[in-house]
């Protein structure tokens, strides 16, 4: 087995353990392979290992890879600029980082024009850190309702990133906060919002214990990112 497939086996084992611990062994946690900065041959290798969901955070980078790779379910997980929305709508299967009405409106407009219904997640900043993107939990209901009234958009759930902490256990309240935010939104809007995208390489087990349905993993699968590769392929 090469590194990727053995890393994958380890991660799948941990996902399974964490799901059991959360008492949800029957609910399958979806694994998004975060392929940002990885060259097309590595993306292909990931697909060959049976990974089908891919996470990218730059429109340009995804365009280059998608030109070579036909398969995969592509998730946009980065900060989306308005002038890149048209291309993002064409390239991606879901946009996981919608955090403002302006952005939602533009995605809706472009998706309508393109004749596509765009699945999206709302990114919520549960830690309140100024450096993080995402709507604040207190404004989430208003945005969810606004999104719900826009054409060609489907809100499937919420996404968050926990802050970097020294002790991993300290991420737990942030994941719990996203789950509570979803429950609250669901009750007040009547939307199902089944997806909770939370947990990365260092904290995915805790996220699953707190109700994550989808983890986004890069480093633990592919090893440390070398940003030079990204610059070379762009
Ligand atoms: C890079 C990134 C990840 C993956 O991070 P790792 O620590 O490498 O697993 C997950 N989510 C988002 C939004 C990212 O930008």
PDB file of C-alpha atoms and ligand atoms in Angstrom:
ATOM      1  CA  UNK A   1       0.000   0.000   0.000  1.00  0.00           C
ATOM      2  CA  UNK A   2       1.264   3.488  -0.757  1.00  0.00           C
ATOM      3  CA  UNK A   3       1.108   6.356   1.702  1.00  0.00           C
ATOM      4  CA  UNK A   4      -2.229   7.657   0.508  1.00  0.00           C
ATOM      5  CA  UNK A   5      -4.106   4.394   0.748  1.00  0.00           C
ATOM      6  CA  UNK A   6      -2.585   3.556   4.136  1.00  0.00           C
ATOM      7  CA  UNK A   7      -3.344   7.068   5.435  1.00  0.00           C
ATOM      8  CA  UNK A   8      -6.887   6.616   4.150  1.00  0.00           C
ATOM      9  CA  UNK A   9      -7.295   3.295   5.973  1.00  0.00           C
ATOM     10  CA  UNK A  10      -6.147   4.906   9.229  1.00  0.00           C
ATOM     11  CA  UNK A  11      -8.530   7.841   8.800  1.00  0.00           C
ATOM     12  CA  UNK A  12     -11.483   5.608   7.918  1.00  0.00           C
ATOM     13  CA  UNK A  13     -10.774   3.589  11.058  1.00  0.00           C
ATOM     14  CA  UNK A  14     -10.755   6.725  13.181  1.00  0.00           C
ATOM     15  CA  UNK A  15     -13.947   8.008  11.546  1.00  0.00           C
ATOM     16  CA  UNK A  16     -15.614   4.712  12.336  1.00  0.00           C
ATOM     17  CA  UNK A  17     -14.437   4.781  15.970  1.00  0.00           C
ATOM     18  CA  UNK A  18     -15.562   8.367  16.476  1.00  0.00           C
ATOM     19  CA  UNK A  19     -18.955   7.607  14.907  1.00  0.00           C
ATOM     20  CA  UNK A  20     -19.421   4.689  17.299  1.00  0.00           C
ATOM     21  CA  UNK A  21     -18.411   6.852  20.220  1.00  0.00           C
ATOM     22  CA  UNK A  22     -21.071   9.322  19.124  1.00  0.00           C
ATOM     23  CA  UNK A  23     -23.523   6.434  18.953  1.00  0.00           C
ATOM     24  CA  UNK A  24     -24.052   6.871  15.247  1.00  0.00           C
ATOM     25  CA  UNK A  25     -22.296   3.968  13.591  1.00  0.00           C
ATOM     26  CA  UNK A  26     -25.175   3.727  11.135  1.00  0.00           C
ATOM     27  CA  UNK A  27     -24.801   7.329   9.954  1.00  0.00           C
ATOM     28  CA  UNK A  28     -22.084   7.461   7.373  1.00  0.00           C
ATOM     29  CA  UNK A  29     -19.714  10.380   7.768  1.00  0.00           C
ATOM     30  CA  UNK A  30     -18.704  11.698   4.374  1.00  0.00           C
ATOM     31  CA  UNK A  31     -15.000  12.275   3.772  1.00  0.00           C
ATOM     32  CA  UNK A  32     -13.988  15.207   1.576  1.00  0.00           C
ATOM     33  CA  UNK A  33     -10.400  14.888   0.389  1.00  0.00           C
ATOM     34  CA  UNK A  34      -8.982  18.397   0.467  1.00  0.00           C
ATOM     35  CA  UNK A  35      -6.820  18.392  -2.650  1.00  0.00           C
ATOM     36  CA  UNK A  36      -5.864  22.091  -2.642  1.00  0.00           C
ATOM     37  CA  UNK A  37      -2.216  22.513  -3.727  1.00  0.00           C
ATOM     38  CA  UNK A  38      -2.053  18.852  -4.796  1.00  0.00           C
ATOM     39  CA  UNK A  39      -1.201  18.237  -8.454  1.00  0.00           C
ATOM     40  CA  UNK A  40      -3.616  16.420 -10.792  1.00  0.00           C
ATOM     41  CA  UNK A  41      -1.800  13.072 -10.510  1.00  0.00           C
ATOM     42  CA  UNK A  42      -2.392  13.053  -6.752  1.00  0.00           C
ATOM     43  CA  UNK A  43      -6.049  13.967  -7.262  1.00  0.00           C
ATOM     44  CA  UNK A  44      -6.328  11.037  -9.641  1.00  0.00           C
ATOM     45  CA  UNK A  45      -4.676   8.783  -7.087  1.00  0.00           C
ATOM     46  CA  UNK A  46      -7.237   9.885  -4.497  1.00  0.00           C
ATOM     47  CA  UNK A  47     -10.066   9.017  -6.880  1.00  0.00           C
ATOM     48  CA  UNK A  48      -8.456   5.630  -7.539  1.00  0.00           C
ATOM     49  CA  UNK A  49      -8.436   4.993  -3.785  1.00  0.00           C
ATOM     50  CA  UNK A  50     -12.200   5.365  -3.815  1.00  0.00           C
ATOM     51  CA  UNK A  51     -12.393   8.937  -2.597  1.00  0.00           C
ATOM     52  CA  UNK A  52     -14.982  10.796  -4.659  1.00  0.00           C
ATOM     53  CA  UNK A  53     -15.520  14.092  -2.841  1.00  0.00           C
ATOM     54  CA  UNK A  54     -12.777  16.658  -3.434  1.00  0.00           C
ATOM     55  CA  UNK A  55     -12.303  20.032  -1.736  1.00  0.00           C
ATOM     56  CA  UNK A  56     -10.613  22.952  -3.473  1.00  0.00           C
ATOM     57  CA  UNK A  57     -10.250  26.539  -2.294  1.00  0.00           C
ATOM     58  CA  UNK A  58      -9.214  28.334  -5.486  1.00  0.00           C
ATOM     59  CA  UNK A  59     -11.324  28.585  -8.618  1.00  0.00           C
ATOM     60  CA  UNK A  60      -8.321  28.858 -10.946  1.00  0.00           C
ATOM     61  CA  UNK A  61      -6.592  25.852  -9.439  1.00  0.00           C
ATOM     62  CA  UNK A  62      -9.738  23.742  -9.741  1.00  0.00           C
ATOM     63  CA  UNK A  63     -10.174  24.802 -13.370  1.00  0.00           C
ATOM     64  CA  UNK A  64      -6.698  23.499 -14.234  1.00  0.00           C
ATOM     65  CA  UNK A  65      -7.262  20.190 -12.463  1.00  0.00           C
ATOM     66  CA  UNK A  66     -10.760  19.673 -13.818  1.00  0.00           C
ATOM     67  CA  UNK A  67      -9.442  20.093 -17.349  1.00  0.00           C
ATOM     68  CA  UNK A  68      -7.509  16.859 -16.781  1.00  0.00           C
ATOM     69  CA  UNK A  69      -9.858  14.989 -14.495  1.00  0.00           C
ATOM     70  CA  UNK A  70     -13.394  14.070 -15.485  1.00  0.00           C
ATOM     71  CA  UNK A  71     -14.736  12.459 -12.358  1.00  0.00           C
ATOM     72  CA  UNK A  72     -15.177  13.531  -8.751  1.00  0.00           C
ATOM     73  CA  UNK A  73     -17.668  15.586  -6.802  1.00  0.00           C
ATOM     74  CA  UNK A  74     -16.059  18.975  -6.402  1.00  0.00           C
ATOM     75  CA  UNK A  75     -16.605  21.173  -3.358  1.00  0.00           C
ATOM     76  CA  UNK A  76     -15.567  24.797  -3.182  1.00  0.00           C
ATOM     77  CA  UNK A  77     -14.338  25.357   0.385  1.00  0.00           C
ATOM     78  CA  UNK A  78     -12.487  28.676   0.142  1.00  0.00           C
ATOM     79  CA  UNK A  79     -13.368  32.322   0.243  1.00  0.00           C
ATOM     80  CA  UNK A  80     -15.269  33.059  -2.962  1.00  0.00           C
ATOM     81  CA  UNK A  81     -14.857  36.430  -4.604  1.00  0.00           C
ATOM     82  CA  UNK A  82     -17.843  37.800  -6.475  1.00  0.00           C
ATOM     83  CA  UNK A  83     -16.015  38.011  -9.784  1.00  0.00           C
ATOM     84  CA  UNK A  84     -15.229  34.287  -9.612  1.00  0.00           C
ATOM     85  CA  UNK A  85     -18.799  33.156  -8.932  1.00  0.00           C
ATOM     86  CA  UNK A  86     -19.767  32.497 -12.563  1.00  0.00           C
ATOM     87  CA  UNK A  87     -16.887  30.092 -13.026  1.00  0.00           C
ATOM     88  CA  UNK A  88     -17.345  28.508  -9.607  1.00  0.00           C
ATOM     89  CA  UNK A  89     -20.967  27.726 -10.465  1.00  0.00           C
ATOM     90  CA  UNK A  90     -19.840  25.966 -13.635  1.00  0.00           C
ATOM     91  CA  UNK A  91     -16.945  24.063 -12.054  1.00  0.00           C
ATOM     92  CA  UNK A  92     -18.227  22.977  -8.668  1.00  0.00           C
ATOM     93  CA  UNK A  93     -20.919  20.583  -7.491  1.00  0.00           C
ATOM     94  CA  UNK A  94     -21.404  22.415  -4.207  1.00  0.00           C
ATOM     95  CA  UNK A  95     -20.228  25.714  -2.743  1.00  0.00           C
ATOM     96  CA  UNK A  96     -19.550  25.108   0.948  1.00  0.00           C
ATOM     97  CA  UNK A  97     -18.540  28.593   2.079  1.00  0.00           C
ATOM     98  CA  UNK A  98     -21.450  30.982   1.486  1.00  0.00           C
ATOM     99  CA  UNK A  99     -21.292  33.660   4.167  1.00  0.00           C
ATOM    100  CA  UNK A 100     -23.083  36.747   2.883  1.00  0.00           C
ATOM    101  CA  UNK A 101     -26.302  37.708   1.170  1.00  0.00           C
ATOM    102  CA  UNK A 102     -24.401  39.434  -1.647  1.00  0.00           C
ATOM    103  CA  UNK A 103     -22.516  36.238  -2.403  1.00  0.00           C
ATOM    104  CA  UNK A 104     -25.676  34.123  -2.233  1.00  0.00           C
ATOM    105  CA  UNK A 105     -27.459  36.519  -4.587  1.00  0.00           C
ATOM    106  CA  UNK A 106     -24.638  36.368  -7.105  1.00  0.00           C
ATOM    107  CA  UNK A 107     -24.495  32.546  -6.969  1.00  0.00           C
ATOM    108  CA  UNK A 108     -28.264  32.459  -7.438  1.00  0.00           C
ATOM    109  CA  UNK A 109     -28.056  34.826 -10.405  1.00  0.00           C
ATOM    110  CA  UNK A 110     -25.244  32.899 -12.105  1.00  0.00           C
ATOM    111  CA  UNK A 111     -26.809  29.501 -11.407  1.00  0.00           C
ATOM    112  CA  UNK A 112     -30.115  30.677 -12.895  1.00  0.00           C
ATOM    113  CA  UNK A 113     -28.307  31.944 -15.969  1.00  0.00           C
ATOM    114  CA  UNK A 114     -26.406  28.681 -16.292  1.00  0.00           C
ATOM    115  CA  UNK A 115     -29.576  26.615 -15.780  1.00  0.00           C
ATOM    116  CA  UNK A 116     -28.319  24.817 -12.703  1.00  0.00           C
ATOM    117  CA  UNK A 117     -29.571  24.404  -9.161  1.00  0.00           C
ATOM    118  CA  UNK A 118     -26.583  25.042  -6.942  1.00  0.00           C
ATOM    119  CA  UNK A 119     -26.318  23.159  -3.652  1.00  0.00           C
ATOM    120  CA  UNK A 120     -24.631  25.294  -1.001  1.00  0.00           C
ATOM    121  CA  UNK A 121     -23.593  25.298   2.636  1.00  0.00           C
ATOM    122  CA  UNK A 122     -23.570  28.368   4.816  1.00  0.00           C
ATOM    123  CA  UNK A 123     -20.238  29.018   6.523  1.00  0.00           C
ATOM    124  CA  UNK A 124     -20.709  30.039  10.141  1.00  0.00           C
ATOM    125  CA  UNK A 125     -18.017  31.668  12.249  1.00  0.00           C
ATOM    126  CA  UNK A 126     -18.746  30.023  15.585  1.00  0.00           C
ATOM    127  CA  UNK A 127     -15.543  31.196  17.260  1.00  0.00           C
ATOM    128  CA  UNK A 128     -16.086  34.875  16.521  1.00  0.00           C
ATOM    129  CA  UNK A 129     -12.439  35.217  15.488  1.00  0.00           C
ATOM    130  CA  UNK A 130     -11.990  38.256  13.282  1.00  0.00           C
ATOM    131  CA  UNK A 131      -9.591  36.368  11.046  1.00  0.00           C
ATOM    132  CA  UNK A 132     -12.174  33.796  10.044  1.00  0.00           C
ATOM    133  CA  UNK A 133     -14.734  34.053   7.286  1.00  0.00           C
ATOM    134  CA  UNK A 134     -18.313  33.083   7.984  1.00  0.00           C
ATOM    135  CA  UNK A 135     -21.562  34.625   9.127  1.00  0.00           C
ATOM    136  CA  UNK A 136     -22.028  35.080  12.864  1.00  0.00           C
ATOM    137  CA  UNK A 137     -24.474  32.604  14.460  1.00  0.00           C
ATOM    138  CA  UNK A 138     -26.792  35.471  15.430  1.00  0.00           C
ATOM    139  CA  UNK A 139     -27.189  36.509  11.780  1.00  0.00           C
ATOM    140  CA  UNK A 140     -27.477  32.973  10.437  1.00  0.00           C
ATOM    141  CA  UNK A 141     -31.295  32.765  10.543  1.00  0.00           C
ATOM    142  CA  UNK A 142     -31.728  35.919   8.540  1.00  0.00           C
ATOM    143  CA  UNK A 143     -29.253  34.720   5.909  1.00  0.00           C
ATOM    144  CA  UNK A 144     -30.777  31.227   5.758  1.00  0.00           C
ATOM    145  CA  UNK A 145     -34.224  32.701   5.172  1.00  0.00           C
ATOM    146  CA  UNK A 146     -32.916  35.049   2.509  1.00  0.00           C
ATOM    147  CA  UNK A 147     -31.086  32.200   0.782  1.00  0.00           C
ATOM    148  CA  UNK A 148     -34.222  30.093   0.913  1.00  0.00           C
ATOM    149  CA  UNK A 149     -36.131  32.717  -1.025  1.00  0.00           C
ATOM    150  CA  UNK A 150     -33.562  32.946  -3.832  1.00  0.00           C
ATOM    151  CA  UNK A 151     -34.001  30.903  -7.023  1.00  0.00           C
ATOM    152  CA  UNK A 152     -31.569  28.162  -8.132  1.00  0.00           C
ATOM    153  CA  UNK A 153     -30.043  27.694  -4.671  1.00  0.00           C
ATOM    154  CA  UNK A 154     -30.453  24.768  -2.302  1.00  0.00           C
ATOM    155  CA  UNK A 155     -29.214  25.187   1.257  1.00  0.00           C
ATOM    156  CA  UNK A 156     -28.057  21.768   2.466  1.00  0.00           C
ATOM    157  CA  UNK A 157     -26.446  22.656   5.779  1.00  0.00           C
ATOM    158  CA  UNK A 158     -23.657  24.456   7.599  1.00  0.00           C
ATOM    159  CA  UNK A 159     -19.875  24.516   7.535  1.00  0.00           C
ATOM    160  CA  UNK A 160     -17.377  25.796  10.065  1.00  0.00           C
ATOM    161  CA  UNK A 161     -13.697  25.821  10.927  1.00  0.00           C
ATOM    162  CA  UNK A 162     -12.667  25.547  14.572  1.00  0.00           C
ATOM    163  CA  UNK A 163      -9.933  27.891  15.758  1.00  0.00           C
ATOM    164  CA  UNK A 164      -6.379  26.608  16.078  1.00  0.00           C
ATOM    165  CA  UNK A 165      -5.911  25.557  19.666  1.00  0.00           C
ATOM    166  CA  UNK A 166      -3.063  24.024  21.638  1.00  0.00           C
ATOM    167  CA  UNK A 167      -5.261  21.355  23.173  1.00  0.00           C
ATOM    168  CA  UNK A 168      -7.493  19.653  20.642  1.00  0.00           C
ATOM    169  CA  UNK A 169     -10.251  19.038  23.183  1.00  0.00           C
ATOM    170  CA  UNK A 170     -10.813  22.809  23.213  1.00  0.00           C
ATOM    171  CA  UNK A 171     -12.344  22.614  19.729  1.00  0.00           C
ATOM    172  CA  UNK A 172     -15.344  20.682  21.075  1.00  0.00           C
ATOM    173  CA  UNK A 173     -17.502  23.683  22.127  1.00  0.00           C
ATOM    174  CA  UNK A 174     -17.184  25.195  18.648  1.00  0.00           C
ATOM    175  CA  UNK A 175     -18.425  22.042  16.958  1.00  0.00           C
ATOM    176  CA  UNK A 176     -21.240  21.759  19.486  1.00  0.00           C
ATOM    177  CA  UNK A 177     -22.093  25.399  18.724  1.00  0.00           C
ATOM    178  CA  UNK A 178     -22.452  24.667  15.007  1.00  0.00           C
ATOM    179  CA  UNK A 179     -24.737  21.719  15.728  1.00  0.00           C
ATOM    180  CA  UNK A 180     -26.854  23.894  18.041  1.00  0.00           C
ATOM    181  CA  UNK A 181     -26.942  26.627  15.411  1.00  0.00           C
ATOM    182  CA  UNK A 182     -28.208  24.094  12.850  1.00  0.00           C
ATOM    183  CA  UNK A 183     -30.869  22.741  15.236  1.00  0.00           C
ATOM    184  CA  UNK A 184     -32.044  26.259  15.985  1.00  0.00           C
ATOM    185  CA  UNK A 185     -32.101  27.224  12.284  1.00  0.00           C
ATOM    186  CA  UNK A 186     -33.959  24.051  11.386  1.00  0.00           C
ATOM    187  CA  UNK A 187     -36.632  24.707  13.970  1.00  0.00           C
ATOM    188  CA  UNK A 188     -37.136  28.316  13.019  1.00  0.00           C
ATOM    189  CA  UNK A 189     -36.991  27.989   9.223  1.00  0.00           C
ATOM    190  CA  UNK A 190     -38.391  24.488   8.731  1.00  0.00           C
ATOM    191  CA  UNK A 191     -35.389  23.624   6.526  1.00  0.00           C
ATOM    192  CA  UNK A 192     -33.862  20.176   7.106  1.00  0.00           C
ATOM    193  CA  UNK A 193     -30.186  21.254   6.840  1.00  0.00           C
ATOM    194  CA  UNK A 194     -28.862  17.694   7.169  1.00  0.00           C
ATOM    195  CA  UNK A 195     -25.208  18.488   6.498  1.00  0.00           C
ATOM    196  CA  UNK A 196     -22.774  19.633   9.161  1.00  0.00           C
ATOM    197  CA  UNK A 197     -19.377  20.023   7.488  1.00  0.00           C
ATOM    198  CA  UNK A 198     -16.912  20.260  10.356  1.00  0.00           C
ATOM    199  CA  UNK A 199     -13.602  18.676  11.288  1.00  0.00           C
ATOM    200  CA  UNK A 200     -10.192  18.773   9.589  1.00  0.00           C
ATOM    201  CA  UNK A 201      -7.016  16.668   9.907  1.00  0.00           C
ATOM    202  CA  UNK A 202      -6.306  17.561  13.514  1.00  0.00           C
ATOM    203  CA  UNK A 203      -9.804  17.727  14.965  1.00  0.00           C
ATOM    204  CA  UNK A 204     -12.140  15.533  12.898  1.00  0.00           C
ATOM    205  CA  UNK A 205     -12.705  12.916  15.597  1.00  0.00           C
ATOM    206  CA  UNK A 206     -14.016  15.501  18.049  1.00  0.00           C
ATOM    207  CA  UNK A 207     -16.138  17.057  15.305  1.00  0.00           C
ATOM    208  CA  UNK A 208     -17.724  13.657  14.572  1.00  0.00           C
ATOM    209  CA  UNK A 209     -18.423  13.111  18.259  1.00  0.00           C
ATOM    210  CA  UNK A 210     -20.245  16.458  18.176  1.00  0.00           C
ATOM    211  CA  UNK A 211     -22.392  15.527  15.184  1.00  0.00           C
ATOM    212  CA  UNK A 212     -20.327  16.197  12.066  1.00  0.00           C
ATOM    213  CA  UNK A 213     -21.705  14.502   8.956  1.00  0.00           C
ATOM    214  CA  UNK A 214     -18.822  15.540   6.740  1.00  0.00           C
ATOM    215  CA  UNK A 215     -15.118  15.993   7.448  1.00  0.00           C
ATOM    216  CA  UNK A 216     -12.662  17.873   5.226  1.00  0.00           C
ATOM    217  CA  UNK A 217      -9.221  16.306   5.345  1.00  0.00           C
ATOM    218  CA  UNK A 218      -6.041  17.338   3.554  1.00  0.00           C
ATOM    219  CA  UNK A 219      -2.798  16.953   5.499  1.00  0.00           C
ATOM    220  CA  UNK A 220      -3.668  13.652   7.186  1.00  0.00           C
ATOM    221  CA  UNK A 221      -4.305  12.111   3.762  1.00  0.00           C
ATOM    222  CA  UNK A 222      -1.674  13.690   1.553  1.00  0.00           C
ATOM    223  CA  UNK A 223       0.974  14.888   3.994  1.00  0.00           C
ATOM    224  CA  UNK A 224       2.073  18.451   4.569  1.00  0.00           C
ATOM    225  CA  UNK A 225       1.086  20.862   1.813  1.00  0.00           C
ATOM    226  CA  UNK A 226       3.928  22.367  -0.167  1.00  0.00           C
ATOM    227  CA  UNK A 227       2.586  25.692  -1.320  1.00  0.00           C
ATOM    228  CA  UNK A 228       5.173  25.820  -4.096  1.00  0.00           C
ATOM    229  CA  UNK A 229       3.260  23.131  -5.963  1.00  0.00           C
ATOM    230  CA  UNK A 230       0.218  25.356  -5.972  1.00  0.00           C
ATOM    231  CA  UNK A 231       2.152  28.218  -7.429  1.00  0.00           C
ATOM    232  CA  UNK A 232       3.676  26.012 -10.098  1.00  0.00           C
ATOM    233  CA  UNK A 233       0.418  24.626 -11.345  1.00  0.00           C
ATOM    234  CA  UNK A 234      -1.254  28.038 -11.408  1.00  0.00           C
TER     235      UNK A 234
HETATM  236  C1  LIG B   1      -7.274  23.359   3.918  1.00  0.00           C
HETATM  237  C2  LIG B   1      -8.644  23.189   4.438  1.00  0.00           C
HETATM  238  C3  LIG B   1      -9.036  21.983   5.050  1.00  0.00           C
HETATM  239  C4  LIG B   1      -8.087  20.812   5.286  1.00  0.00           C
HETATM  240  O1  LIG B   1      -7.147  21.103   6.247  1.00  0.00           O
HETATM  241  P1  LIG B   1      -6.152  19.974   6.808  1.00  0.00           P
HETATM  242  O2  LIG B   1      -5.736  20.498   8.113  1.00  0.00           O
HETATM  243  O3  LIG B   1      -5.023  19.877   5.836  1.00  0.00           O
HETATM  244  O4  LIG B   1      -6.913  18.706   6.896  1.00  0.00           O
HETATM  245  C5  LIG B   1     -10.342  21.871   5.461  1.00  0.00           C
HETATM  246  N1  LIG B   1     -11.231  22.872   5.307  1.00  0.00           N
HETATM  247  C6  LIG B   1     -10.904  24.034   4.727  1.00  0.00           C
HETATM  248  C7  LIG B   1     -11.936  25.091   4.593  1.00  0.00           C
HETATM  249  C8  LIG B   1      -9.600  24.229   4.285  1.00  0.00           C
HETATM  250  O5  LIG B   1      -9.282  25.401   3.710  1.00  0.00           O
END
